[in-house]
JSON list of C-alpha atoms in Angstrom, two decimals:
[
{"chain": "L", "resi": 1, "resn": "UNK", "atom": "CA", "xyz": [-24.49, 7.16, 15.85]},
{"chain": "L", "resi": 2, "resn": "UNK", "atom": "CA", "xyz": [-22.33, 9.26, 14.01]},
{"chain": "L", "resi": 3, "resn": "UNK", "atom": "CA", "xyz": [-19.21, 11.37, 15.01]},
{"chain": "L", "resi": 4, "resn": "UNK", "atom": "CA", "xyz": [-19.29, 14.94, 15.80]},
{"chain": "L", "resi": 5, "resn": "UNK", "atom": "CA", "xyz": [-18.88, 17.20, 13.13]},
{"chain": "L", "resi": 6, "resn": "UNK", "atom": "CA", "xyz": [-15.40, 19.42, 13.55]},
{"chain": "L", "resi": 7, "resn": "UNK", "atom": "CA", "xyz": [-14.40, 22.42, 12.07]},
{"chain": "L", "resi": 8, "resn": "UNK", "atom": "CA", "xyz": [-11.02, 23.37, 10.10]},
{"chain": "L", "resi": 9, "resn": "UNK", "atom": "CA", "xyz": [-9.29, 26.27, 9.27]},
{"chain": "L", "resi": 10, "resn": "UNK", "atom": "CA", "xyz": [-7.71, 26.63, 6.09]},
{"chain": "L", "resi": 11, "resn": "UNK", "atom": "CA", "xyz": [-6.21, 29.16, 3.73]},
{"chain": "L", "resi": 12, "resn": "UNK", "atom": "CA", "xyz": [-7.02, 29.51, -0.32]},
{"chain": "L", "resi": 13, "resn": "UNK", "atom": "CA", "xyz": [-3.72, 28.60, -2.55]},
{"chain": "L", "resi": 14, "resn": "UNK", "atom": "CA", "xyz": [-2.20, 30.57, -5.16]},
{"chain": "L", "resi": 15, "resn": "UNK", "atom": "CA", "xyz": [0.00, 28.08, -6.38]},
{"chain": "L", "resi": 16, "resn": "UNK", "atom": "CA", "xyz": [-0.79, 24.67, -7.43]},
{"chain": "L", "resi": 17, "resn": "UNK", "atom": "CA", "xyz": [2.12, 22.54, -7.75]},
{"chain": "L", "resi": 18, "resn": "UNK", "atom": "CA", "xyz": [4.64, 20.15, -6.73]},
{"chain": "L", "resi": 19, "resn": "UNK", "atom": "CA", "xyz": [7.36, 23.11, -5.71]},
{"chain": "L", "resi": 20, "resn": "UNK", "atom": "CA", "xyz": [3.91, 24.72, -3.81]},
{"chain": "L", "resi": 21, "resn": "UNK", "atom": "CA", "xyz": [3.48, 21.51, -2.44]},
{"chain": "L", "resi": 22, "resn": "UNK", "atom": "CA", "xyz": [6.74, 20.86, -0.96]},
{"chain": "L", "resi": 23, "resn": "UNK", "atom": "CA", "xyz": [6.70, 24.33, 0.31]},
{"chain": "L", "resi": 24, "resn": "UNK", "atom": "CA", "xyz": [3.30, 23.71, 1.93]},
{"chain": "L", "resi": 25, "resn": "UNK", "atom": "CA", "xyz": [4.38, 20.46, 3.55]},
{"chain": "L", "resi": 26, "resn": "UNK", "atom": "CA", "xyz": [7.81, 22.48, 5.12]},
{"chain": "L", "resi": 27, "resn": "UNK", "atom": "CA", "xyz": [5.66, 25.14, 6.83]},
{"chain": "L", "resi": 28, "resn": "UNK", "atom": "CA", "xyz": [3.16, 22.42, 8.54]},
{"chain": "L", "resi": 29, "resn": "UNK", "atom": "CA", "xyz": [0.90, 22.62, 5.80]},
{"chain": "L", "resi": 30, "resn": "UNK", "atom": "CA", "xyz": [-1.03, 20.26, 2.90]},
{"chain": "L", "resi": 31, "resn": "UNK", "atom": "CA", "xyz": [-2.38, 21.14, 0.11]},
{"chain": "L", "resi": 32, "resn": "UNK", "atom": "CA", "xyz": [-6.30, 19.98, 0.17]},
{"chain": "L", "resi": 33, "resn": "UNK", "atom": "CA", "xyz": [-9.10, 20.59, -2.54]},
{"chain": "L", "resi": 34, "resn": "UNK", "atom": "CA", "xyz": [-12.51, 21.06, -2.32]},
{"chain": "L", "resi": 35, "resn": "UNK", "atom": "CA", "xyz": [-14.82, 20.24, -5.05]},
{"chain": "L", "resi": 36, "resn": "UNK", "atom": "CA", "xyz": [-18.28, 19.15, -6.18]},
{"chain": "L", "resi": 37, "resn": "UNK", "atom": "CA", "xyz": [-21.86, 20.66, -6.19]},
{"chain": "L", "resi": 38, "resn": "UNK", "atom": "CA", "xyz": [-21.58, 21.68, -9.64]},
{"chain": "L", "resi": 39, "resn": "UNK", "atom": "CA", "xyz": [-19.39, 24.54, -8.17]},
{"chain": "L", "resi": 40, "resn": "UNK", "atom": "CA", "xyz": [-15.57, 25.19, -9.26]},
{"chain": "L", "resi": 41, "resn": "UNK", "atom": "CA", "xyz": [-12.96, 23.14, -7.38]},
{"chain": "L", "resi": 42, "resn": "UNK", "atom": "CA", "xyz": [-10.85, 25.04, -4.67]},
{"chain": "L", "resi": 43, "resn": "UNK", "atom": "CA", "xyz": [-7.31, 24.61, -3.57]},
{"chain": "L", "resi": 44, "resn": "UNK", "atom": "CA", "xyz": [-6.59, 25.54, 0.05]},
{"chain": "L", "resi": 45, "resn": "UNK", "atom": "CA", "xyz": [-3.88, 24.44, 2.73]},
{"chain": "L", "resi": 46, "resn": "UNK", "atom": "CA", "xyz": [-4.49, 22.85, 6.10]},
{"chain": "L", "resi": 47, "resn": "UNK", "atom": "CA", "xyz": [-2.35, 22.29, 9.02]},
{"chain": "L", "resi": 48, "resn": "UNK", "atom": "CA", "xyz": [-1.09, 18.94, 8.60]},
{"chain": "L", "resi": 49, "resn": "UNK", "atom": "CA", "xyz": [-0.98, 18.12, 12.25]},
{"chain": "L", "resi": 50, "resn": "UNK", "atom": "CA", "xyz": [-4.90, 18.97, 12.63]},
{"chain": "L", "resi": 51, "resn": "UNK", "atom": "CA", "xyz": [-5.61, 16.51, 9.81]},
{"chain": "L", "resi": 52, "resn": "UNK", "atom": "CA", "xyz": [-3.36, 13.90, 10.60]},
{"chain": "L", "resi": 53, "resn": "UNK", "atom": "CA", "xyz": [-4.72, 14.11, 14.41]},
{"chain": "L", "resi": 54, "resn": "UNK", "atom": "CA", "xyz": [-8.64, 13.43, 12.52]},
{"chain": "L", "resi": 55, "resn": "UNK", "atom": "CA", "xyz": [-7.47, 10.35, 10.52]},
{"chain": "L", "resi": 56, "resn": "UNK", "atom": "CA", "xyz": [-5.89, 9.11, 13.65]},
{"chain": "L", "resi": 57, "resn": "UNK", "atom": "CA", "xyz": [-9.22, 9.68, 15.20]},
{"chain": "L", "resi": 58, "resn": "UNK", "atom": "CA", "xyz": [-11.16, 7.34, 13.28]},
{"chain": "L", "resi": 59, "resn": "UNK", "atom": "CA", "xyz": [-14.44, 8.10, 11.54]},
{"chain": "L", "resi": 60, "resn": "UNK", "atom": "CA", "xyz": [-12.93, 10.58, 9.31]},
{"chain": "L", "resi": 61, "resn": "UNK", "atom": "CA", "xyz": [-14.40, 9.19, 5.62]},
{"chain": "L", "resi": 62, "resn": "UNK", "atom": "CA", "xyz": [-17.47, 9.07, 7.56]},
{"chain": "L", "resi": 63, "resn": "UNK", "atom": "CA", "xyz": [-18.04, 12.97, 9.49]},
{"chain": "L", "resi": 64, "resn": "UNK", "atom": "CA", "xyz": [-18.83, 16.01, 7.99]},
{"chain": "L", "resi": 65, "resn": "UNK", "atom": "CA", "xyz": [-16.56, 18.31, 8.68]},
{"chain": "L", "resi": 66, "resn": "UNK", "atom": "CA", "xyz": [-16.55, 22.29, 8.09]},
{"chain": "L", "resi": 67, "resn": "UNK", "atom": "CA", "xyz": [-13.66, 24.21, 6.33]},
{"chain": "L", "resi": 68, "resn": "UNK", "atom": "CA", "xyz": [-13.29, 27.82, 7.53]},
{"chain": "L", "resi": 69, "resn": "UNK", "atom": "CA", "xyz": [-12.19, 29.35, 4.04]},
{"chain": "L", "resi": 70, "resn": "UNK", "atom": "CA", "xyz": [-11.16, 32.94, 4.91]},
{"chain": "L", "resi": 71, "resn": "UNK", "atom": "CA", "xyz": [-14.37, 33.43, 6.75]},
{"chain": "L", "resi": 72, "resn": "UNK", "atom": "CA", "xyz": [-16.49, 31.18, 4.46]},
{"chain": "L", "resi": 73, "resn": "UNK", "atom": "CA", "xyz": [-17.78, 28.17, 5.99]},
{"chain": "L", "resi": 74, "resn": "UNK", "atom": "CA", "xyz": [-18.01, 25.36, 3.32]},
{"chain": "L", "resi": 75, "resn": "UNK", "atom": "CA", "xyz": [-19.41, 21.91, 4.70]},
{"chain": "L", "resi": 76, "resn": "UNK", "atom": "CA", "xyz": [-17.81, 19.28, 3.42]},
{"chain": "L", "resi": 77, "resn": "UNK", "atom": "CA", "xyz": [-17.44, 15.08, 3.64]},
{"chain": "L", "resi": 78, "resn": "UNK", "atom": "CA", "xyz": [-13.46, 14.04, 2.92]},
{"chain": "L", "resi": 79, "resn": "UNK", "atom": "CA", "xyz": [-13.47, 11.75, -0.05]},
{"chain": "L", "resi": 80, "resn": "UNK", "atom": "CA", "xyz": [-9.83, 10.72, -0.37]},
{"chain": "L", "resi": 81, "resn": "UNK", "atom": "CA", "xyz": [-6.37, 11.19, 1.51]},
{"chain": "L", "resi": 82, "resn": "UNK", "atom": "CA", "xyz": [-2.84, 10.16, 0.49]},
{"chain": "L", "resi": 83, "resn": "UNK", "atom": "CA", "xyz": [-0.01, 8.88, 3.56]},
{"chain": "L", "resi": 84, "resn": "UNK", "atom": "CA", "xyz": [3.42, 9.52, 2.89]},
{"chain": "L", "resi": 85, "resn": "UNK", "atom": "CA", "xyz": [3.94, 5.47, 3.37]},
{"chain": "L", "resi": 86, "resn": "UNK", "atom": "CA", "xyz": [7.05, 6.24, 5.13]},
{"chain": "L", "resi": 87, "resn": "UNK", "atom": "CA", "xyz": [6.45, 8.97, 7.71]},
{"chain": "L", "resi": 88, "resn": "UNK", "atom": "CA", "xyz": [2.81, 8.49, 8.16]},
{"chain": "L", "resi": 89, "resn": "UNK", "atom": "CA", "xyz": [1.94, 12.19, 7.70]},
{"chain": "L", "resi": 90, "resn": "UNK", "atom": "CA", "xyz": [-1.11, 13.02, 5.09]},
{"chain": "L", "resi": 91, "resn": "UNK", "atom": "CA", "xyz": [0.07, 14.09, 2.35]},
{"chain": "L", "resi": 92, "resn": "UNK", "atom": "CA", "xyz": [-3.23, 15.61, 0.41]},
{"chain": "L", "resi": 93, "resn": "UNK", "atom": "CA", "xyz": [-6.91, 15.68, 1.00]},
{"chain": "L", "resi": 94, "resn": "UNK", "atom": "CA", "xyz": [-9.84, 15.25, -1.51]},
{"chain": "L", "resi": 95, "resn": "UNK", "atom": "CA", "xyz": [-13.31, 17.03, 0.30]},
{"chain": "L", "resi": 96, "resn": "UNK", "atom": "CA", "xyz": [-16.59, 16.64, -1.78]},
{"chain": "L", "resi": 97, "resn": "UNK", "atom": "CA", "xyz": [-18.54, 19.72, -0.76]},
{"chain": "L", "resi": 98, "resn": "UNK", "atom": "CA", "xyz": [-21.94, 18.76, 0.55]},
{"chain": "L", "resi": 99, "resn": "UNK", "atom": "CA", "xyz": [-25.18, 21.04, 0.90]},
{"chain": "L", "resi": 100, "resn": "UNK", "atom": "CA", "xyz": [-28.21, 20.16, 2.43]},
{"chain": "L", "resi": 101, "resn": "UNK", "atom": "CA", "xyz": [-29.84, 17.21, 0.88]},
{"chain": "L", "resi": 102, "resn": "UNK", "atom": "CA", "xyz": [-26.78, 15.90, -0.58]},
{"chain": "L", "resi": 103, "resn": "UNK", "atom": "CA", "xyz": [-26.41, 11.96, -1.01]},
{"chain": "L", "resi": 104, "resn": "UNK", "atom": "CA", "xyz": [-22.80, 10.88, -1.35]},
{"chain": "L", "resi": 105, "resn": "UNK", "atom": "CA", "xyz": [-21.20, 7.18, -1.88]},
{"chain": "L", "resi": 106, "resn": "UNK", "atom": "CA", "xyz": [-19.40, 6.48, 1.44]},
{"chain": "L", "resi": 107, "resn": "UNK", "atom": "CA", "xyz": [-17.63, 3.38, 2.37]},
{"chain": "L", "resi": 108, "resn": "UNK", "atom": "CA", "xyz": [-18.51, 2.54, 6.40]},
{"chain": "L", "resi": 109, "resn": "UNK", "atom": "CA", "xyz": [-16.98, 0.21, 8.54]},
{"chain": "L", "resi": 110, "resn": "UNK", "atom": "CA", "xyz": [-18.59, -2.63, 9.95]},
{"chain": "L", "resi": 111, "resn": "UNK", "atom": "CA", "xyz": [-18.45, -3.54, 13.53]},
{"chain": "L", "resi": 112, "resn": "UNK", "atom": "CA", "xyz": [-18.95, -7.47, 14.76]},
{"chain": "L", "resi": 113, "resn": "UNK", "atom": "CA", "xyz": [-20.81, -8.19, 17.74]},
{"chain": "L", "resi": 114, "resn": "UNK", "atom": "CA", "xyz": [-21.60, -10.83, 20.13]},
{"chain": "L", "resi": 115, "resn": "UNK", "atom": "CA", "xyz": [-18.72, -13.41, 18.82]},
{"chain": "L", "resi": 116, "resn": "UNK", "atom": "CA", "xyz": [-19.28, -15.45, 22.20]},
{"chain": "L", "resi": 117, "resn": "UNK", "atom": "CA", "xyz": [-22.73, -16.01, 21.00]},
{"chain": "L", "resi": 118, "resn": "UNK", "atom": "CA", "xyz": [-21.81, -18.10, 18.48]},
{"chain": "L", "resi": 119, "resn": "UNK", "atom": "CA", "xyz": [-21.75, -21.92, 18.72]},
{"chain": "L", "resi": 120, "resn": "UNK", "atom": "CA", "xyz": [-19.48, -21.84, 15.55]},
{"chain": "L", "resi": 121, "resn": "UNK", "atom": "CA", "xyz": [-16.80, -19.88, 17.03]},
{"chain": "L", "resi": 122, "resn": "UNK", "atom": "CA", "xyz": [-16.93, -21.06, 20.28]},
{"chain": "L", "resi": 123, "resn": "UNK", "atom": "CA", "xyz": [-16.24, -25.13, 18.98]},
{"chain": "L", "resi": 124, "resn": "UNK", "atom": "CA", "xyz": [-12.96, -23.45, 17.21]},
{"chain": "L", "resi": 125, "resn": "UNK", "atom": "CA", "xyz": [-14.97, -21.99, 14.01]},
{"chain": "L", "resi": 126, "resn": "UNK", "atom": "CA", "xyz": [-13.15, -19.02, 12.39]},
{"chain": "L", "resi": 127, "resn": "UNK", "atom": "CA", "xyz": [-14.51, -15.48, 11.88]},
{"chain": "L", "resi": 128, "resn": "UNK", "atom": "CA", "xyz": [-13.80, -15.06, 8.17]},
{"chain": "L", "resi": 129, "resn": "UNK", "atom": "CA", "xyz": [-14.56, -11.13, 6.99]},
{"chain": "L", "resi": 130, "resn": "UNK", "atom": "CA", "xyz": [-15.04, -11.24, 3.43]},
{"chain": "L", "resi": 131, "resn": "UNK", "atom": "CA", "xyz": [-15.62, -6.96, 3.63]},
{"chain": "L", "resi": 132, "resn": "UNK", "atom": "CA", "xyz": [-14.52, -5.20, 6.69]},
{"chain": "L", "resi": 133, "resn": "UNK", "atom": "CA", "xyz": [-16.63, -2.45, 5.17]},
{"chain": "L", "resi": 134, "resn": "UNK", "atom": "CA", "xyz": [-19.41, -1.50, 2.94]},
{"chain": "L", "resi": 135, "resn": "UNK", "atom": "CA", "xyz": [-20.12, 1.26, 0.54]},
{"chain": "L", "resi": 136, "resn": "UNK", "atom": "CA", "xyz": [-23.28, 2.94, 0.48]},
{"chain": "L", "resi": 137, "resn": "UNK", "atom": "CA", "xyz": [-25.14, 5.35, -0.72]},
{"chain": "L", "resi": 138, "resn": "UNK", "atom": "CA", "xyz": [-26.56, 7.64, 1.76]},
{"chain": "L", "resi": 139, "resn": "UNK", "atom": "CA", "xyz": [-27.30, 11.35, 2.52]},
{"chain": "L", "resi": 140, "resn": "UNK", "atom": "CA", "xyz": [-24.64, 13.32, 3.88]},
{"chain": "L", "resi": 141, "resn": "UNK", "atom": "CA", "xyz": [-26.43, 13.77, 7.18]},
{"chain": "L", "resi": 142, "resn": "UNK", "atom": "CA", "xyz": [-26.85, 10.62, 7.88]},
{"chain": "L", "resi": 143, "resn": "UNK", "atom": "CA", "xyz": [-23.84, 8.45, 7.75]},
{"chain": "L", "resi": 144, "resn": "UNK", "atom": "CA", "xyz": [-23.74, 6.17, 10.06]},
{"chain": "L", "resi": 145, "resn": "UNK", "atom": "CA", "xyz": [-20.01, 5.45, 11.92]},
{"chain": "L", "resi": 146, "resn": "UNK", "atom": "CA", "xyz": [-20.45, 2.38, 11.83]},
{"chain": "L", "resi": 147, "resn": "UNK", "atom": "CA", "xyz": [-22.79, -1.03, 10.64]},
{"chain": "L", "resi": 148, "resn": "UNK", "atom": "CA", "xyz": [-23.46, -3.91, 12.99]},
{"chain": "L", "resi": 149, "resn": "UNK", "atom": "CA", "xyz": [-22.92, -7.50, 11.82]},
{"chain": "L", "resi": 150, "resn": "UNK", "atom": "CA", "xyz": [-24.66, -9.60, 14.94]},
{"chain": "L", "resi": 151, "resn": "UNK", "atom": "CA", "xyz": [-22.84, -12.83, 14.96]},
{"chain": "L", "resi": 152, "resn": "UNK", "atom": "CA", "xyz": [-25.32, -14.71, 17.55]},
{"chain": "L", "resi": 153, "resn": "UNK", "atom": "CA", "xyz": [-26.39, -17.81, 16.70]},
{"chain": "L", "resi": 154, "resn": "UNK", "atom": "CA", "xyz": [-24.19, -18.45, 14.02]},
{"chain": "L", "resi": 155, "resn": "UNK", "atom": "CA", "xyz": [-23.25, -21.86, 13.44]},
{"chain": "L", "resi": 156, "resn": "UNK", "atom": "CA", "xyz": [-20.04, -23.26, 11.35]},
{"chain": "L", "resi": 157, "resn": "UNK", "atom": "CA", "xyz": [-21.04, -22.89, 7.51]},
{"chain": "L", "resi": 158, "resn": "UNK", "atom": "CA", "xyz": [-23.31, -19.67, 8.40]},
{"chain": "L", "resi": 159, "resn": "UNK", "atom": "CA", "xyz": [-22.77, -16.40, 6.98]},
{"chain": "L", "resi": 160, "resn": "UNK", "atom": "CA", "xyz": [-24.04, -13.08, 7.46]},
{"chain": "L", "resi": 161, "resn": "UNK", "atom": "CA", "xyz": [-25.24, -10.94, 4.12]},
{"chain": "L", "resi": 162, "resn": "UNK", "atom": "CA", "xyz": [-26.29, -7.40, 3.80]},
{"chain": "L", "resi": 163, "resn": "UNK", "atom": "CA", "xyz": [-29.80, -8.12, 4.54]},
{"chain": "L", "resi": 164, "resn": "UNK", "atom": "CA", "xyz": [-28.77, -9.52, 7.98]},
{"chain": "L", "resi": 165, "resn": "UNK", "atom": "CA", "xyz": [-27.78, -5.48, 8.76]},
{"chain": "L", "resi": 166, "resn": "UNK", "atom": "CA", "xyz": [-29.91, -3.26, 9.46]},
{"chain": "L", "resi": 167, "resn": "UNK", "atom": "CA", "xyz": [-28.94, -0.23, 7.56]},
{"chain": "L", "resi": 168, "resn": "UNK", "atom": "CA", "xyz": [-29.80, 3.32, 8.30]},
{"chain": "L", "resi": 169, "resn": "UNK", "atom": "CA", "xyz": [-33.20, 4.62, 7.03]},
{"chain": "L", "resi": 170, "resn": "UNK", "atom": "CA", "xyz": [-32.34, 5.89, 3.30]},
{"chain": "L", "resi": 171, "resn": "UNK", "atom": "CA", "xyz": [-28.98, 4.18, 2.93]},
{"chain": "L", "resi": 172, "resn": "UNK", "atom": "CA", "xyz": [-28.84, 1.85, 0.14]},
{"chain": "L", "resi": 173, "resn": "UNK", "atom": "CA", "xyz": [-25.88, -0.55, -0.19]},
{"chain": "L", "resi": 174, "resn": "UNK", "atom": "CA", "xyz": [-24.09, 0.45, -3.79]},
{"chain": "L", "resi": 175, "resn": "UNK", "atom": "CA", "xyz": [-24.07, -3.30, -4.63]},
{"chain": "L", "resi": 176, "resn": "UNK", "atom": "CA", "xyz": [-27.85, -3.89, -4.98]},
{"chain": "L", "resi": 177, "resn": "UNK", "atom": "CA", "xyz": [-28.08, -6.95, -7.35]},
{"chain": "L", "resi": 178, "resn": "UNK", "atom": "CA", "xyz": [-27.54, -9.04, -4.90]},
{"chain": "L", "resi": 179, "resn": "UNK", "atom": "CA", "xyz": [-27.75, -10.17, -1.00]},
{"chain": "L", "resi": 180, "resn": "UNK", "atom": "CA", "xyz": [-24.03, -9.62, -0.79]},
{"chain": "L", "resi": 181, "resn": "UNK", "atom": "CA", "xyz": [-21.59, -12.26, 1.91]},
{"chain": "L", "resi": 182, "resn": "UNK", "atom": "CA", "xyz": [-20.29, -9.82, 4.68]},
{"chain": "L", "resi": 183, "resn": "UNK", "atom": "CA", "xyz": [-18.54, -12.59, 6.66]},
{"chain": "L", "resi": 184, "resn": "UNK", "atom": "CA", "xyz": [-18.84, -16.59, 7.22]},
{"chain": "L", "resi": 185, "resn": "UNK", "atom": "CA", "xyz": [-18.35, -18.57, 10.09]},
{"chain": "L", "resi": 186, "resn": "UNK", "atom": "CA", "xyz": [-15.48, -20.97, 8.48]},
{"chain": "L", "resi": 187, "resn": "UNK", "atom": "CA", "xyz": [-14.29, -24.68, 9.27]},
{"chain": "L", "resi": 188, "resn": "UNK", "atom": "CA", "xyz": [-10.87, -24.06, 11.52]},
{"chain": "L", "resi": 189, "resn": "UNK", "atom": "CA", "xyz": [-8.36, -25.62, 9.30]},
{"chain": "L", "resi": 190, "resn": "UNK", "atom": "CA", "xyz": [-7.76, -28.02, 11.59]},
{"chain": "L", "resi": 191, "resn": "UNK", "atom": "CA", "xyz": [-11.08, -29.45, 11.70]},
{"chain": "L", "resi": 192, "resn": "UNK", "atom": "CA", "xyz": [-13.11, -28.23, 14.58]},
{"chain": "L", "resi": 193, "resn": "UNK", "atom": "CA", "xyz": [-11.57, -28.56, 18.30]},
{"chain": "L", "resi": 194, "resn": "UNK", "atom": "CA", "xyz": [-13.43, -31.33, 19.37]},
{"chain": "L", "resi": 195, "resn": "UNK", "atom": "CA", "xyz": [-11.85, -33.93, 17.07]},
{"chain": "L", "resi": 196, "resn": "UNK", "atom": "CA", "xyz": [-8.38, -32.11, 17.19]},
{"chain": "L", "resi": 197, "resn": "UNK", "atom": "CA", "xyz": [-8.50, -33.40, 20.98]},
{"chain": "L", "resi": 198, "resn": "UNK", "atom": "CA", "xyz": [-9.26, -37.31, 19.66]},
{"chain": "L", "resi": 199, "resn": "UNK", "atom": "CA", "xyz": [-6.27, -37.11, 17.19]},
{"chain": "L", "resi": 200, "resn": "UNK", "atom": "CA", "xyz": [-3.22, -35.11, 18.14]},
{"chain": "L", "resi": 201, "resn": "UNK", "atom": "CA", "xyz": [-0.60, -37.40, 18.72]},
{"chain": "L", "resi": 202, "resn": "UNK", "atom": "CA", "xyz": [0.04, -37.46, 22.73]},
{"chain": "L", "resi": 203, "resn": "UNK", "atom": "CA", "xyz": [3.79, -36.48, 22.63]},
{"chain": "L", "resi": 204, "resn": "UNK", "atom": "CA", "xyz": [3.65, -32.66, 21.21]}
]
């Protein structure tokens, strides 16, 4: 279910900085921090292309990864990354540092299946995702890749909510007040197909 944990080699930094930073980014590097588990935050480097190559991947936010820190292997979950918006290279990474038993907040993606199933879409309904993901709270070793939203039977006007999903054993949804909307089968703006056909003018 969930993607293969990876390994990354990185070196400690002296220098925290923007002048470090640009210097970093010039050799192939960014700077990345690790921090969390009550322990003191640390500031290494990565290779850029490595990290860029894992985003591209998919799955990142959601696999453990380890960082080899000089030797010390710290297991981590990546929290946050920054894109340069132009050149679509990572610019920084945030990893929370995880230990055995951890639970962390991650936000997972969720897939829909079995579109063809449904009566709404196939008259012309629309597929309206009101979240294309969902944040949960779940321990580190078991977050799923991804959630499955079945869209069978789903007629025009239907919706699916959390409690349509069957989450992983211990993962708890972070909204929990209510039976949150993940997506609705909406009316096609045009009315559905059927009556389009009775009133489109015949010259188009």
């Amino acid at each position: 279910m969930s993607h293969a944990s990876y390994e990354l080699k990185a070196e400690t930094r002296e220098r925290v900085g923007k002048g470090s930073s640009r210097e970093l980014r010039r050799n192939g590097l960014i700077p990345a921090v690790i921090y969390g588990d009550k322990q003191a935050p640390i500031s290494i480097a990565l290779s850029t292309k490595e990290v860029t190559k894992k985003i591209h991947a998919g799955g990142f936010m959601t696999t453990i990864a380890t960082i080899d820190v000089g030797g010390e292997k710290i297991r981590v979950l990546p929290k946050d990354y920054q894109l340069d918006p132009v050149r679509d290279f990572t610019m920084h990474v945030d990893f929370l540092r995880v230990s055995k038993g951890s639970v962390v907040t991650v936000e997972v993606p969720v897939h829909f299946v079995n579109e063809e199933k449904s009566p709404g879409i196939k008259i012309g309904g629309v597929l309206n995702i009101v979240r294309h993901e969902v944040e949960l709270v779940v321990p580190a070793d078991d977050i799923p890749e991804f959630l499955t939203a079945d869209l069978s039977g789903l007629k025009i006007g239907d919706g699916i909510h959390i409690s349509n999903i069957t989450l992983p054993e211990n993962a708890t949804p972070v909204i929990a007040d209510r039976d949150f909307t993940i997506a609705t089968i909406a009316q096609p703006a045009g009315g559905t197909s059927e009556e389009e056909e009775e009133e489109a003018p015949a010259s188009e």
